[in-house]
């Protein structure tokens, strides 16, 4: 398990991979399903993780965007994101990370 770095792998041709990180599986899955329903000229892949670091795996795709999903009604949700930030390389924060705060259980 190591720090997630934006340039650790070369980009794929017409492929983008989004990593959704959050403590609530149902919310992440609903967001992933909504993203994948959108029409896109390139292939879009979505991976879900409860927290970082990700397991070291040479087959893991390049991550192009990380979205941290925070439920404002859950202290644990914020804590998971805070702890996960330690495993992000600082260069990811230049246009490759976003935070989605929600007060609802459904998007």
Backbone atoms as SQL, in Angstrom:
CREATE TABLE atoms (id INTEGER PRIMARY KEY, chain TEXT, resi INTEGER, resn TEXT, atom TEXT, x REAL, y REAL, z REAL);
INSERT INTO atoms VALUES
  (1, 'A', 1, 'UNK', 'N', 0.853, -1.172, 0.000),
  (2, 'A', 1, 'UNK', 'CA', 0.000, 0.000, 0.000),
  (3, 'A', 1, 'UNK', 'C', 0.899, 1.235, 0.000),
  (4, 'A', 2, 'UNK', 'N', 0.561, 2.160, -0.883),
  (5, 'A', 2, 'UNK', 'CA', 1.413, 3.325, -1.017),
  (6, 'A', 2, 'UNK', 'C', 0.590, 4.562, -1.331),
  (7, 'A', 3, 'UNK', 'N', 1.299, 5.673, -1.435),
  (8, 'A', 3, 'UNK', 'CA', 0.672, 6.955, -1.763),
  (9, 'A', 3, 'UNK', 'C', 0.176, 6.908, -3.199),
  (10, 'A', 4, 'UNK', 'N', -1.004, 7.440, -3.430),
  (11, 'A', 4, 'UNK', 'CA', -1.588, 7.496, -4.764),
  (12, 'A', 4, 'UNK', 'C', -0.985, 8.675, -5.509),
  (13, 'A', 5, 'UNK', 'N', -0.343, 8.407, -6.658),
  (14, 'A', 5, 'UNK', 'CA', 0.336, 9.443, -7.436),
  (15, 'A', 5, 'UNK', 'C', -0.337, 9.577, -8.805),
  (16, 'A', 6, 'UNK', 'N', -0.513, 10.817, -9.290),
  (17, 'A', 6, 'UNK', 'CA', -1.231, 11.013, -10.554),
  (18, 'A', 6, 'UNK', 'C', -0.455, 10.560, -11.782),
  (19, 'A', 7, 'UNK', 'N', 0.846, 10.574, -11.749),
  (20, 'A', 7, 'UNK', 'CA', 1.635, 10.244, -12.934),
  (21, 'A', 7, 'UNK', 'C', 2.371, 8.923, -12.791),
  (22, 'A', 8, 'UNK', 'N', 1.857, 8.024, -11.968),
  (23, 'A', 8, 'UNK', 'CA', 2.527, 6.743, -11.764),
  (24, 'A', 8, 'UNK', 'C', 2.330, 5.794, -12.946),
  (25, 'A', 9, 'UNK', 'N', 1.333, 6.052, -13.770),
  (26, 'A', 9, 'UNK', 'CA', 1.064, 5.235, -14.953),
  (27, 'A', 9, 'UNK', 'C', 0.741, 6.137, -16.130),
  (28, 'A', 10, 'UNK', 'N', 1.010, 5.651, -17.313),
  (29, 'A', 10, 'UNK', 'CA', 0.681, 6.413, -18.518),
  (30, 'A', 10, 'UNK', 'C', -0.821, 6.370, -18.768),
  (31, 'A', 11, 'UNK', 'N', -1.378, 7.435, -19.334),
  (32, 'A', 11, 'UNK', 'CA', -2.823, 7.431, -19.609),
  (33, 'A', 11, 'UNK', 'C', -3.168, 6.471, -20.734),
  (34, 'A', 12, 'UNK', 'N', -4.374, 5.927, -20.672),
  (35, 'A', 12, 'UNK', 'CA', -4.878, 5.071, -21.742),
  (36, 'A', 12, 'UNK', 'C', -5.509, 5.929, -22.822),
  (37, 'A', 13, 'UNK', 'N', -5.577, 5.411, -24.015),
  (38, 'A', 13, 'UNK', 'CA', -6.161, 6.139, -25.129),
  (39, 'A', 13, 'UNK', 'C', -7.680, 6.164, -24.990),
  (40, 'A', 14, 'UNK', 'N', -8.271, 7.329, -24.886),
  (41, 'A', 14, 'UNK', 'CA', -9.722, 7.523, -24.756),
  (42, 'A', 14, 'UNK', 'C', -10.325, 6.794, -23.561),
  (43, 'A', 15, 'UNK', 'N', -9.571, 6.696, -22.482),
  (44, 'A', 15, 'UNK', 'CA', -10.056, 6.047, -21.259),
  (45, 'A', 15, 'UNK', 'C', -9.796, 6.977, -20.080),
  (46, 'A', 16, 'UNK', 'N', -10.802, 7.190, -19.246),
  (47, 'A', 16, 'UNK', 'CA', -10.648, 7.962, -18.015),
  (48, 'A', 16, 'UNK', 'C', -11.179, 7.127, -16.858),
  (49, 'A', 17, 'UNK', 'N', -10.458, 7.161, -15.749),
  (50, 'A', 17, 'UNK', 'CA', -10.856, 6.390, -14.572),
  (51, 'A', 17, 'UNK', 'C', -11.073, 7.333, -13.398),
  (52, 'A', 18, 'UNK', 'N', -12.248, 7.220, -12.797),
  (53, 'A', 18, 'UNK', 'CA', -12.609, 8.024, -11.630),
  (54, 'A', 18, 'UNK', 'C', -12.613, 7.100, -10.417),
  (55, 'A', 19, 'UNK', 'N', -12.018, 7.558, -9.330),
  (56, 'A', 19, 'UNK', 'CA', -12.034, 6.823, -8.073),
  (57, 'A', 19, 'UNK', 'C', -12.930, 7.570, -7.098),
  (58, 'A', 20, 'UNK', 'N', -14.001, 6.916, -6.635),
  (59, 'A', 20, 'UNK', 'CA', -14.905, 7.490, -5.639),
  (60, 'A', 20, 'UNK', 'C', -14.526, 6.924, -4.283),
  (61, 'A', 21, 'UNK', 'N', -14.242, 7.802, -3.318),
  (62, 'A', 21, 'UNK', 'CA', -13.820, 7.371, -1.984),
  (63, 'A', 21, 'UNK', 'C', -14.819, 7.891, -0.964),
  (64, 'A', 22, 'UNK', 'N', -15.353, 7.004, -0.149),
  (65, 'A', 22, 'UNK', 'CA', -16.297, 7.398, 0.894),
  (66, 'A', 22, 'UNK', 'C', -16.714, 6.206, 1.726),
  (67, 'A', 23, 'UNK', 'N', -17.299, 6.489, 2.867),
  (68, 'A', 23, 'UNK', 'CA', -17.644, 5.417, 3.811),
  (69, 'A', 23, 'UNK', 'C', -18.991, 4.758, 3.535),
  (70, 'A', 24, 'UNK', 'N', -19.812, 5.371, 2.672),
  (71, 'A', 24, 'UNK', 'CA', -21.168, 4.842, 2.447),
  (72, 'A', 24, 'UNK', 'C', -21.275, 4.184, 1.074),
  (73, 'A', 25, 'UNK', 'N', -21.269, 2.862, 1.075),
  (74, 'A', 25, 'UNK', 'CA', -21.280, 2.092, -0.175),
  (75, 'A', 25, 'UNK', 'C', -22.458, 2.417, -1.077),
  (76, 'A', 26, 'UNK', 'N', -23.640, 2.515, -0.511),
  (77, 'A', 26, 'UNK', 'CA', -24.838, 2.742, -1.324),
  (78, 'A', 26, 'UNK', 'C', -24.767, 4.089, -2.028),
  (79, 'A', 27, 'UNK', 'N', -24.294, 5.106, -1.338),
  (80, 'A', 27, 'UNK', 'CA', -24.170, 6.441, -1.921),
  (81, 'A', 27, 'UNK', 'C', -23.137, 6.444, -3.041),
  (82, 'A', 28, 'UNK', 'N', -21.999, 5.778, -2.818),
  (83, 'A', 28, 'UNK', 'CA', -20.962, 5.696, -3.858),
  (84, 'A', 28, 'UNK', 'C', -21.475, 4.952, -5.089),
  (85, 'A', 29, 'UNK', 'N', -22.185, 3.864, -4.863),
  (86, 'A', 29, 'UNK', 'CA', -22.696, 3.081, -5.981),
  (87, 'A', 29, 'UNK', 'C', -23.725, 3.865, -6.776),
  (88, 'A', 30, 'UNK', 'N', -24.575, 4.595, -6.090),
  (89, 'A', 30, 'UNK', 'CA', -25.582, 5.413, -6.774),
  (90, 'A', 30, 'UNK', 'C', -24.912, 6.500, -7.606),
  (91, 'A', 31, 'UNK', 'N', -23.878, 7.135, -7.076),
  (92, 'A', 31, 'UNK', 'CA', -23.146, 8.155, -7.817),
  (93, 'A', 31, 'UNK', 'C', -22.438, 7.540, -9.024),
  (94, 'A', 32, 'UNK', 'N', -21.820, 6.386, -8.836),
  (95, 'A', 32, 'UNK', 'CA', -21.142, 5.696, -9.942),
  (96, 'A', 32, 'UNK', 'C', -22.129, 5.353, -11.051),
  (97, 'A', 33, 'UNK', 'N', -23.278, 4.832, -10.691),
  (98, 'A', 33, 'UNK', 'CA', -24.295, 4.488, -11.691),
  (99, 'A', 33, 'UNK', 'C', -24.745, 5.722, -12.465),
  (100, 'A', 34, 'UNK', 'N', -24.908, 6.852, -11.765),
  (101, 'A', 34, 'UNK', 'CA', -25.331, 8.087, -12.427),
  (102, 'A', 34, 'UNK', 'C', -24.269, 8.585, -13.399),
  (103, 'A', 35, 'UNK', 'N', -23.015, 8.508, -13.004),
  (104, 'A', 35, 'UNK', 'CA', -21.912, 8.952, -13.871),
  (105, 'A', 35, 'UNK', 'C', -21.831, 8.077, -15.113),
  (106, 'A', 36, 'UNK', 'N', -21.968, 6.779, -14.928),
  (107, 'A', 36, 'UNK', 'CA', -21.830, 5.853, -16.055),
  (108, 'A', 36, 'UNK', 'C', -22.998, 5.934, -17.034),
  (109, 'A', 37, 'UNK', 'N', -24.152, 6.452, -16.603),
  (110, 'A', 37, 'UNK', 'CA', -25.300, 6.594, -17.500),
  (111, 'A', 37, 'UNK', 'C', -25.104, 7.722, -18.510),
  (112, 'A', 38, 'UNK', 'N', -24.236, 8.681, -18.180),
  (113, 'A', 38, 'UNK', 'CA', -24.019, 9.832, -19.050),
  (114, 'A', 38, 'UNK', 'C', -23.315, 9.411, -20.332),
  (115, 'A', 39, 'UNK', 'N', -23.722, 10.029, -21.433),
  (116, 'A', 39, 'UNK', 'CA', -23.100, 9.772, -22.724),
  (117, 'A', 39, 'UNK', 'C', -21.713, 10.403, -22.746),
  (118, 'A', 40, 'UNK', 'N', -20.725, 9.639, -23.161),
  (119, 'A', 40, 'UNK', 'CA', -19.352, 10.126, -23.155),
  (120, 'A', 40, 'UNK', 'C', -18.643, 9.616, -24.405),
  (121, 'A', 41, 'UNK', 'N', -17.856, 10.487, -25.042),
  (122, 'A', 41, 'UNK', 'CA', -17.139, 10.096, -26.255),
  (123, 'A', 41, 'UNK', 'C', -16.022, 9.102, -25.952),
  (124, 'A', 42, 'UNK', 'N', -15.502, 9.140, -24.747),
  (125, 'A', 42, 'UNK', 'CA', -14.438, 8.221, -24.344),
  (126, 'A', 42, 'UNK', 'C', -14.999, 7.168, -23.395),
  (127, 'A', 43, 'UNK', 'N', -14.200, 6.161, -23.132),
  (128, 'A', 43, 'UNK', 'CA', -14.609, 5.126, -22.170),
  (129, 'A', 43, 'UNK', 'C', -14.375, 5.660, -20.766),
  (130, 'A', 44, 'UNK', 'N', -15.400, 5.601, -19.935),
  (131, 'A', 44, 'UNK', 'CA', -15.313, 6.079, -18.562),
  (132, 'A', 44, 'UNK', 'C', -15.414, 4.891, -17.623),
  (133, 'A', 45, 'UNK', 'N', -14.477, 4.808, -16.711),
  (134, 'A', 45, 'UNK', 'CA', -14.477, 3.739, -15.704),
  (135, 'A', 45, 'UNK', 'C', -14.586, 4.372, -14.329),
  (136, 'A', 46, 'UNK', 'N', -15.315, 3.716, -13.435),
  (137, 'A', 46, 'UNK', 'CA', -15.483, 4.214, -12.073),
  (138, 'A', 46, 'UNK', 'C', -15.110, 3.088, -11.111),
  (139, 'A', 47, 'UNK', 'N', -14.226, 3.415, -10.165),
  (140, 'A', 47, 'UNK', 'CA', -13.838, 2.472, -9.121),
  (141, 'A', 47, 'UNK', 'C', -14.264, 3.052, -7.781),
  (142, 'A', 48, 'UNK', 'N', -14.660, 2.185, -6.860),
  (143, 'A', 48, 'UNK', 'CA', -15.109, 2.597, -5.537),
  (144, 'A', 48, 'UNK', 'C', -14.124, 2.126, -4.482),
  (145, 'A', 49, 'UNK', 'N', -13.912, 2.953, -3.459),
  (146, 'A', 49, 'UNK', 'CA', -13.058, 2.571, -2.334),
  (147, 'A', 49, 'UNK', 'C', -13.632, 3.174, -1.061),
  (148, 'A', 50, 'UNK', 'N', -13.618, 2.394, 0.010),
  (149, 'A', 50, 'UNK', 'CA', -14.098, 2.905, 1.295),
  (150, 'A', 50, 'UNK', 'C', -13.103, 3.886, 1.899),
  (151, 'A', 51, 'UNK', 'N', -11.816, 3.685, 1.595),
  (152, 'A', 51, 'UNK', 'CA', -10.778, 4.569, 2.113),
  (153, 'A', 51, 'UNK', 'C', -9.493, 4.333, 1.334),
  (154, 'A', 52, 'UNK', 'N', -8.518, 5.183, 1.562),
  (155, 'A', 52, 'UNK', 'CA', -7.177, 5.012, 1.017),
  (156, 'A', 52, 'UNK', 'C', -6.272, 4.595, 2.163),
  (157, 'A', 53, 'UNK', 'N', -5.203, 3.899, 1.920),
  (158, 'A', 53, 'UNK', 'CA', -4.577, 3.607, 0.640),
  (159, 'A', 53, 'UNK', 'C', -5.249, 2.430, -0.069),
  (160, 'A', 54, 'UNK', 'N', -5.068, 2.407, -1.378),
  (161, 'A', 54, 'UNK', 'CA', -5.523, 1.276, -2.175),
  (162, 'A', 54, 'UNK', 'C', -4.482, 0.175, -2.080),
  (163, 'A', 55, 'UNK', 'N', -4.887, -1.072, -2.216),
  (164, 'A', 55, 'UNK', 'CA', -3.902, -2.156, -2.222),
  (165, 'A', 55, 'UNK', 'C', -2.941, -1.999, -3.396),
  (166, 'A', 56, 'UNK', 'N', -1.694, -2.327, -3.164),
  (167, 'A', 56, 'UNK', 'CA', -0.708, -2.277, -4.251),
  (168, 'A', 56, 'UNK', 'C', -1.041, -3.375, -5.243),
  (169, 'A', 57, 'UNK', 'N', -1.314, -2.967, -6.473),
  (170, 'A', 57, 'UNK', 'CA', -1.701, -3.924, -7.500),
  (171, 'A', 57, 'UNK', 'C', -1.204, -3.389, -8.836),
  (172, 'A', 58, 'UNK', 'N', -0.355, -4.144, -9.501),
  (173, 'A', 58, 'UNK', 'CA', 0.191, -3.681, -10.773),
  (174, 'A', 58, 'UNK', 'C', -0.878, -3.594, -11.857),
  (175, 'A', 59, 'UNK', 'N', -2.001, -4.282, -11.696),
  (176, 'A', 59, 'UNK', 'CA', -3.076, -4.264, -12.692),
  (177, 'A', 59, 'UNK', 'C', -4.054, -3.117, -12.490),
  (178, 'A', 60, 'UNK', 'N', -3.886, -2.348, -11.417),
  (179, 'A', 60, 'UNK', 'CA', -4.799, -1.243, -11.151),
  (180, 'A', 60, 'UNK', 'C', -4.631, -0.173, -12.234),
  (181, 'A', 61, 'UNK', 'N', -5.723, 0.366, -12.755),
  (182, 'A', 61, 'UNK', 'CA', -5.609, 1.382, -13.812),
  (183, 'A', 61, 'UNK', 'C', -5.103, 2.709, -13.259),
  (184, 'A', 62, 'UNK', 'N', -4.694, 3.567, -14.154),
  (185, 'A', 62, 'UNK', 'CA', -4.309, 4.929, -13.785),
  (186, 'A', 62, 'UNK', 'C', -5.563, 5.644, -13.296),
  (187, 'A', 63, 'UNK', 'N', -5.459, 6.369, -12.214),
  (188, 'A', 63, 'UNK', 'CA', -6.576, 7.124, -11.660),
  (189, 'A', 63, 'UNK', 'C', -6.464, 8.558, -12.171),
  (190, 'A', 64, 'UNK', 'N', -7.487, 9.018, -12.897),
  (191, 'A', 64, 'UNK', 'CA', -7.465, 10.363, -13.473),
  (192, 'A', 64, 'UNK', 'C', -8.129, 11.398, -12.589),
  (193, 'A', 65, 'UNK', 'N', -9.079, 10.982, -11.777),
  (194, 'A', 65, 'UNK', 'CA', -9.787, 11.906, -10.889),
  (195, 'A', 65, 'UNK', 'C', -10.198, 11.158, -9.630),
  (196, 'A', 66, 'UNK', 'N', -9.983, 11.783, -8.471),
  (197, 'A', 66, 'UNK', 'CA', -10.426, 11.221, -7.198),
  (198, 'A', 66, 'UNK', 'C', -11.519, 12.117, -6.644),
  (199, 'A', 67, 'UNK', 'N', -12.648, 11.507, -6.291),
  (200, 'A', 67, 'UNK', 'CA', -13.770, 12.242, -5.703),
  (201, 'A', 67, 'UNK', 'C', -13.994, 11.701, -4.293),
  (202, 'A', 68, 'UNK', 'N', -13.822, 12.579, -3.312),
  (203, 'A', 68, 'UNK', 'CA', -14.104, 12.211, -1.926),
  (204, 'A', 68, 'UNK', 'C', -15.537, 12.605, -1.625),
  (205, 'A', 69, 'UNK', 'N', -16.341, 11.636, -1.205),
  (206, 'A', 69, 'UNK', 'CA', -17.756, 11.865, -0.915),
  (207, 'A', 69, 'UNK', 'C', -17.932, 11.903, 0.599),
  (208, 'A', 70, 'UNK', 'N', -18.421, 13.047, 1.085),
  (209, 'A', 70, 'UNK', 'CA', -18.579, 13.257, 2.524),
  (210, 'A', 70, 'UNK', 'C', -20.052, 13.458, 2.843),
  (211, 'A', 71, 'UNK', 'N', -20.569, 12.657, 3.756),
  (212, 'A', 71, 'UNK', 'CA', -21.931, 12.840, 4.251),
  (213, 'A', 71, 'UNK', 'C', -21.846, 13.788, 5.446),
  (214, 'A', 72, 'UNK', 'N', -22.459, 14.956, 5.338),
  (215, 'A', 72, 'UNK', 'CA', -22.374, 15.965, 6.387),
  (216, 'A', 72, 'UNK', 'C', -23.073, 15.551, 7.682),
  (217, 'A', 73, 'UNK', 'N', -23.871, 14.506, 7.635),
  (218, 'A', 73, 'UNK', 'CA', -24.554, 14.020, 8.831),
  (219, 'A', 73, 'UNK', 'C', -23.773, 12.916, 9.524),
  (220, 'A', 74, 'UNK', 'N', -22.586, 12.597, 9.022),
  (221, 'A', 74, 'UNK', 'CA', -21.812, 11.496, 9.583),
  (222, 'A', 74, 'UNK', 'C', -20.393, 11.942, 9.913),
  (223, 'A', 75, 'UNK', 'N', -20.064, 11.947, 11.201),
  (224, 'A', 75, 'UNK', 'CA', -18.712, 12.295, 11.628),
  (225, 'A', 75, 'UNK', 'C', -17.712, 11.275, 11.090),
  (226, 'A', 76, 'UNK', 'N', -18.120, 10.017, 11.040),
  (227, 'A', 76, 'UNK', 'CA', -17.252, 8.947, 10.542),
  (228, 'A', 76, 'UNK', 'C', -16.904, 9.176, 9.075),
  (229, 'A', 77, 'UNK', 'N', -17.848, 9.666, 8.292),
  (230, 'A', 77, 'UNK', 'CA', -17.619, 9.926, 6.878),
  (231, 'A', 77, 'UNK', 'C', -16.496, 10.951, 6.692),
  (232, 'A', 78, 'UNK', 'N', -16.526, 12.030, 7.454),
  (233, 'A', 78, 'UNK', 'CA', -15.491, 13.053, 7.389),
  (234, 'A', 78, 'UNK', 'C', -14.152, 12.496, 7.871),
  (235, 'A', 79, 'UNK', 'N', -14.179, 11.689, 8.899),
  (236, 'A', 79, 'UNK', 'CA', -12.951, 11.092, 9.444),
  (237, 'A', 79, 'UNK', 'C', -12.272, 10.181, 8.415),
  (238, 'A', 80, 'UNK', 'N', -13.044, 9.404, 7.690),
  (239, 'A', 80, 'UNK', 'CA', -12.496, 8.524, 6.660),
  (240, 'A', 80, 'UNK', 'C', -11.774, 9.334, 5.588),
  (241, 'A', 81, 'UNK', 'N', -12.389, 10.434, 5.158),
  (242, 'A', 81, 'UNK', 'CA', -11.771, 11.286, 4.144),
  (243, 'A', 81, 'UNK', 'C', -10.507, 11.935, 4.685),
  (244, 'A', 82, 'UNK', 'N', -10.550, 12.446, 5.905),
  (245, 'A', 82, 'UNK', 'CA', -9.360, 13.068, 6.493),
  (246, 'A', 82, 'UNK', 'C', -8.194, 12.095, 6.564),
  (247, 'A', 83, 'UNK', 'N', -8.458, 10.865, 6.978),
  (248, 'A', 83, 'UNK', 'CA', -7.397, 9.858, 7.084),
  (249, 'A', 83, 'UNK', 'C', -6.888, 9.444, 5.706),
  (250, 'A', 84, 'UNK', 'N', -7.763, 9.411, 4.723),
  (251, 'A', 84, 'UNK', 'CA', -7.375, 9.012, 3.372),
  (252, 'A', 84, 'UNK', 'C', -6.489, 10.052, 2.695),
  (253, 'A', 85, 'UNK', 'N', -6.643, 11.307, 3.055),
  (254, 'A', 85, 'UNK', 'CA', -5.866, 12.372, 2.415),
  (255, 'A', 85, 'UNK', 'C', -4.367, 12.194, 2.620),
  (256, 'A', 86, 'UNK', 'N', -3.976, 11.509, 3.673),
  (257, 'A', 86, 'UNK', 'CA', -2.549, 11.253, 3.929),
  (258, 'A', 86, 'UNK', 'C', -1.920, 10.401, 2.839),
  (259, 'A', 87, 'UNK', 'N', -2.729, 9.664, 2.110),
  (260, 'A', 87, 'UNK', 'CA', -2.223, 8.744, 1.090),
  (261, 'A', 87, 'UNK', 'C', -2.356, 9.312, -0.317),
  (262, 'A', 88, 'UNK', 'N', -2.511, 10.627, -0.413),
  (263, 'A', 88, 'UNK', 'CA', -2.599, 11.301, -1.706),
  (264, 'A', 88, 'UNK', 'C', -1.341, 12.126, -1.923),
  (265, 'A', 89, 'UNK', 'N', -0.728, 12.001, -3.067),
  (266, 'A', 89, 'UNK', 'CA', 0.400, 12.833, -3.435),
  (267, 'A', 89, 'UNK', 'C', -0.101, 14.267, -3.623),
  (268, 'A', 90, 'UNK', 'N', 0.688, 15.240, -3.201),
  (269, 'A', 90, 'UNK', 'CA', 0.273, 16.646, -3.256),
  (270, 'A', 90, 'UNK', 'C', -0.077, 17.097, -4.672),
  (271, 'A', 91, 'UNK', 'N', 0.575, 16.541, -5.685),
  (272, 'A', 91, 'UNK', 'CA', 0.301, 16.967, -7.060),
  (273, 'A', 91, 'UNK', 'C', -1.096, 16.559, -7.534),
  (274, 'A', 92, 'UNK', 'N', -1.756, 15.644, -6.831),
  (275, 'A', 92, 'UNK', 'CA', -3.132, 15.275, -7.179),
  (276, 'A', 92, 'UNK', 'C', -4.092, 16.441, -6.947),
  (277, 'A', 93, 'UNK', 'N', -3.724, 17.353, -6.076),
  (278, 'A', 93, 'UNK', 'CA', -4.629, 18.439, -5.713),
  (279, 'A', 93, 'UNK', 'C', -4.627, 19.570, -6.732),
  (280, 'A', 94, 'UNK', 'N', -3.921, 19.398, -7.827),
  (281, 'A', 94, 'UNK', 'CA', -3.916, 20.378, -8.905),
  (282, 'A', 94, 'UNK', 'C', -4.849, 19.913, -10.020),
  (283, 'A', 95, 'UNK', 'N', -6.144, 19.923, -9.757),
  (284, 'A', 95, 'UNK', 'CA', -7.140, 19.605, -10.774),
  (285, 'A', 95, 'UNK', 'C', -7.515, 18.145, -10.892),
  (286, 'A', 96, 'UNK', 'N', -7.066, 17.295, -9.969),
  (287, 'A', 96, 'UNK', 'CA', -7.371, 15.876, -10.065),
  (288, 'A', 96, 'UNK', 'C', -8.128, 15.341, -8.842),
  (289, 'A', 97, 'UNK', 'N', -8.559, 16.248, -7.964),
  (290, 'A', 97, 'UNK', 'CA', -9.302, 15.857, -6.765),
  (291, 'A', 97, 'UNK', 'C', -10.485, 16.787, -6.611),
  (292, 'A', 98, 'UNK', 'N', -11.615, 16.228, -6.200),
  (293, 'A', 98, 'UNK', 'CA', -12.726, 17.092, -5.809),
  (294, 'A', 98, 'UNK', 'C', -13.414, 16.475, -4.601),
  (295, 'A', 99, 'UNK', 'N', -14.117, 17.316, -3.877),
  (296, 'A', 99, 'UNK', 'CA', -14.844, 16.888, -2.686),
  (297, 'A', 99, 'UNK', 'C', -16.331, 17.116, -2.943),
  (298, 'A', 100, 'UNK', 'N', -17.126, 16.109, -2.651),
  (299, 'A', 100, 'UNK', 'CA', -18.567, 16.195, -2.810),
  (300, 'A', 100, 'UNK', 'C', -19.178, 16.018, -1.438),
  (301, 'A', 101, 'UNK', 'N', -19.745, 17.081, -0.898),
  (302, 'A', 101, 'UNK', 'CA', -20.387, 17.024, 0.404),
  (303, 'A', 101, 'UNK', 'C', -21.882, 16.924, 0.204),
  (304, 'A', 102, 'UNK', 'N', -22.489, 15.991, 0.885),
  (305, 'A', 102, 'UNK', 'CA', -23.920, 15.790, 0.749),
  (306, 'A', 102, 'UNK', 'C', -24.552, 15.641, 2.127),
  (307, 'A', 103, 'UNK', 'N', -25.735, 16.177, 2.254),
  (308, 'A', 103, 'UNK', 'CA', -26.490, 16.034, 3.498),
  (309, 'A', 103, 'UNK', 'C', -27.616, 15.047, 3.335),
  (310, 'A', 104, 'UNK', 'N', -27.710, 14.482, 2.165),
  (311, 'A', 104, 'UNK', 'CA', -28.785, 13.556, 1.845),
  (312, 'A', 104, 'UNK', 'C', -28.217, 12.140, 1.727),
  (313, 'A', 105, 'UNK', 'N', -29.061, 11.149, 1.914),
  (314, 'A', 105, 'UNK', 'CA', -28.659, 9.765, 1.698),
  (315, 'A', 105, 'UNK', 'C', -28.804, 9.362, 0.251),
  (316, 'A', 106, 'UNK', 'N', -29.481, 10.199, -0.523),
  (317, 'A', 106, 'UNK', 'CA', -29.658, 9.910, -1.945),
  (318, 'A', 106, 'UNK', 'C', -29.237, 11.130, -2.745),
  (319, 'A', 107, 'UNK', 'N', -28.589, 10.883, -3.866),
  (320, 'A', 107, 'UNK', 'CA', -28.160, 12.005, -4.721),
  (321, 'A', 107, 'UNK', 'C', -29.264, 12.405, -5.670);
